[in-house]
Amino acid sequence: MKKIINLTIDDQKIAVDEGTTILEAARKSGIKIPTLCYHEDLCIAGNCRICVVEQENMRSLPAACATPVSEGMVINTNSTKVRNARKFLVELLLSEHNADCTACVKNRHCELQTLAEQNHIREHTFIDLKDDKNYTIDKLSPAIIIDYSKCIRCQRCVRTCEEIQAISALSAAYKGKDMKITTFFEKPINTVVCSTCGQCVAHCPTGALTEHFYIDEVWDAINDPDKHVVVQTAPSVRVALGEEFGLKPGTIVTGKMVAALRRLGFDEVEDTDFTADLTVIEEGNELLRRLKAKLADKDESVKLPMVTTCSPAWVKYCEHAFSDLLGHLSTCKSPMSMFGALSKTYYAEKFKLDPAKIVSVAIMPCIAKKFESNRPEMRASGYKDTDYVLTTRELAIMIKQAGIDFNTLKDSSFDSLMGVASGAGLIFGNSGGVMEAALRCAYMIVVGKDIPFEDLSITPLHGSEGEIVEMSVKFTGTKPEWSFLEGVTVNVAHANMLSNAYKIMEEIKNGTSKYHFVEIMSCPGGCIGGAGQPLPTNKAKRTARKEAIYSGEKLIEIRKSQDNPEIVNIYDDYLGKPLEEKAHKLLHVPGFTPRKRY
Amino acid sequence: MNDGKKINRIDSIFKDYVDNKFDYLRMIMKMSNEEIIKDLMDSGLKGRGGAGFPTGNKWKLAAEQPSGEKFVVCNADEGEPGTFKDKEILLKVPHKVLTGMTACSKVTGAKRGYIYLRWEYKFMKDDLQKSVDEFNEVLKEMKIDFKIYIFLGAGAYVCGEESALFDSMEGMRGEPRNKPPFPTVSGFMGKPTVINNVETFATSTMILSFGGENYAKLGTDVSHGSKLFSISGDTSIPGIYELELGMTLHEFVEKFGDGDTKAVSVGGVSGALVPRKKFKDTIIGWEGVPTGGAMILFNSTRSIYRILHNYLDFFEEESCGQCTPCRIGCQQLKKGIEAVKKGEEDPSYLDTLANLSKVMNVSAKCGLGQSVMNPVLSAVNNFREELIY
């Protein structure tokens, strides 16, 4: 039992557990203390000082986020002293900040702008400091753009990169007036250890960190009569896009999203969930092939556990941090890149289109996908497989640009050929989804029966955010060709956030890993918490999206990837057998790229 | 007007009152922990670094923490402009500091002690290391389970702030931490830590050899004992002096000034800049203007504008930069006084700057940003014309 502490905030008597901060205690009582450097996903920094409050009998104003409550404490969150301090603090931040709000991507979504409004800032009390700062913009990365003129040095990005991803690509440098947030030796972000996951972007309160926008390029392609523009949408976009139009987090807007894409002028609207199903087949077969080689044929060169590669930030991180363990990575491309390759081969052939004239666009919850689409490995079709990647937020901007009233759109459905998906494809949006989908598929191949879970829902894998979730599957009653798996217990695990990936990989490196198969997603909660999703990011929103994915799956009749008729067709008509011939050429990467650790 | 004491020179720190420099240690190790704490409490000793936390209390708080790993850290990051007494202590009587640290380890149960030596003092590191090695040898002979190490800083003013100092020792960027928790609960490596200034440890040794009550006879009811003053500026007798606490600034200036003293920075750049008209009313101590020991005298040939500008130049560079009021406030104060001087801002802008310094004083994360107000307010309130014309 924790000790109960009694205190008074704004004349309200409050009792909370010992260790609670003033900020938490206030929020519990419905008292809103403004914050800026605080983020619920991150540790307390207490550096912006916006949340200062007045404490009775104390000279200085403690920061509410960083100060634990104490017995008998009397707090005033709205005294003249507090208001004056807060106003000055916001004005100080503005004096260092490029407040060209109308030309800023974060206009109306910027936390500093909101504070300026709430604190009734109507003049510039202080001298403009921007001219002395030599601010620059780093635009070299295809994924992340850093506009140093908008940075307020709250270090949310620094804490994100360190705590969530265990990378520390961004950190504080210099001191005093020169203190800034930057990369190793101030190199461009595309040349350092950055995984491009973009969680820094998702946690940045201002427009200092943003994705690299490709909206104009996509409009140009749509408006070019010579181009055939095909678009794919990732599973987790449909449970988040609605937030940009005022709908509750977790609202499923698949039909409206497809309708909006058609209205925008895309020639064909297909579904990444389809290639997620394809990934399941390829990856499931790859796992079984590795298990056979290792367990039955005793081939020691085969690496286990096999680790998924759907998350591009994870792949890049692994190339940097564990470049000697790349043999553990599945050679399967991500669903997006499988789609990209097929859009300029299978799709072009079926519709008799010149692949040179096809522009393949992907709507993703992700910023790292922008990096992935630009990888030299992703040109199996002979062209750039995926031309442009847009985030969920960019799609929302395009819909608003086009003047589409999203909420009144009539539902539309995906086009065929690569537009049908099983529930297994949809759950890729959640951390653990790839694992669940692959187990359903592999179990059926090995045993010839459905994996014994009610409704095929492997709930032990659903886990919660930030956990390493483990599970064991025992194969009994195997088909003759899989008899080497009879009675074998296969250990699997999945985790999100690269800080967890680090733990799993360290075990693999030390030879203490007990797993056969591991799924890793870079972002909190998986793709539903991707850095390209509507902002702000927080656990409540991510949970709502996660539940929407699982409940959405229940509505889909086909639950296993191999039962998807379009999947059956593509193997029969075009790819041949999993892992072989065309499938091998188009759906697998030739290899990975070892990278430096700094 | 005041009941300030006359100037009274004391010689407790630099003079040895024993035949052998290890006699202090032998004597103190015979005392019980309770006796040590009682002597320090009785002496009324407050931290000599400037912040003035009662030393006996600090040691007691750390001693009361559940047993386990604890540390004693000696803050030798003497960075305050105008102070140079700790350097002298470490050069002349290091054994008193090391003895004080050992007494603290006895009370708290710490097994390791660190001296955080500022980068600019690396010239003395070899000599100090010899003293430490010799001392550690004696500790070993006496079967005292305590060992002292030297840690060399990297030259940041802010690392004199205790929690930034711990960050620096832990290999991180030196940035002040949120408090609470205080070092006695969670300090170096997150363990209970007593961190004291060099002079505080040396003084503790002398208190324990003289007796706390005897020590408390010196000074006033609020500011007990004597302390070292680093005296510089417009004086013909600069240097380090040990003086009984409680004198007025007037007494002080009579003795050390050049007859034309216009202002004194009491406590270095982060202390108040006291004008001549307040010398008689100002007692140097906790009842008046406290100081970590830096006393910089200025005569009438000095421009207060240029002094303040110089101070702000120092602060805007030496702020760690993490918190808003300190990082941006210091820049604004410097830009602001420049603008008023050039006529780009109205003289009334000085009041805005004074208010800004007050906001910094209550909202900055650590003592650095909080104390910038001291020279700013003194200058704006007492030397306004010099800032305008």
Short mmCIF file of N, CA, C and O in Angstrom, two decimals, chain A residues 9 12 70 80 195 369 402 407 495 533 598:
data_model
loop_
_atom_site.label_atom_id
_atom_site.label_comp_id
_atom_site.label_asym_id
_atom_site.label_seq_id
_atom_site.Cartn_x
_atom_site.Cartn_y
_atom_site.Cartn_z
N ILE A 9 -4.82 21.98 -4.05
CA ILE A 9 -4.48 22.65 -5.31
C ILE A 9 -5.64 23.56 -5.68
O ILE A 9 -6.78 23.10 -5.79
N GLN A 12 -8.79 23.22 -3.84
CA GLN A 12 -9.41 21.89 -3.80
C GLN A 12 -8.54 20.96 -2.94
O GLN A 12 -7.34 20.88 -3.15
N SER A 70 3.79 16.67 -1.49
CA SER A 70 4.17 16.38 -0.10
C SER A 70 3.00 16.77 0.81
O SER A 70 2.14 17.57 0.43
N THR A 80 -1.06 35.46 -9.84
CA THR A 80 -0.45 36.49 -10.70
C THR A 80 1.00 36.15 -10.97
O THR A 80 1.49 36.27 -12.09
N SER A 195 17.45 5.71 -37.40
CA SER A 195 16.73 4.60 -38.04
C SER A 195 15.64 5.13 -38.97
O SER A 195 14.99 4.35 -39.64
N LYS A 369 9.18 4.42 -44.07
CA LYS A 369 8.84 3.85 -45.39
C LYS A 369 9.35 4.75 -46.51
O LYS A 369 9.60 4.30 -47.62
N ALA A 402 -8.05 19.29 -51.52
CA ALA A 402 -9.00 19.05 -52.60
C ALA A 402 -10.41 19.48 -52.21
O ALA A 402 -11.33 19.41 -53.03
N ASN A 407 -16.21 13.41 -44.12
CA ASN A 407 -17.19 12.70 -43.30
C ASN A 407 -18.50 12.38 -44.02
O ASN A 407 -19.26 11.54 -43.55
N ALA A 495 7.95 -7.78 -30.18
CA ALA A 495 8.19 -6.59 -29.37
C ALA A 495 8.06 -5.37 -30.25
O ALA A 495 8.27 -5.43 -31.46
N GLN A 533 1.27 8.86 -38.31
CA GLN A 533 -0.14 8.88 -37.91
C GLN A 533 -0.55 10.25 -37.37
O GLN A 533 0.31 11.05 -37.00
N TYR A 598 27.74 4.75 -35.89
CA TYR A 598 27.66 6.13 -35.44
C TYR A 598 27.19 7.01 -36.57
O TYR A 598 27.04 6.54 -37.70
#
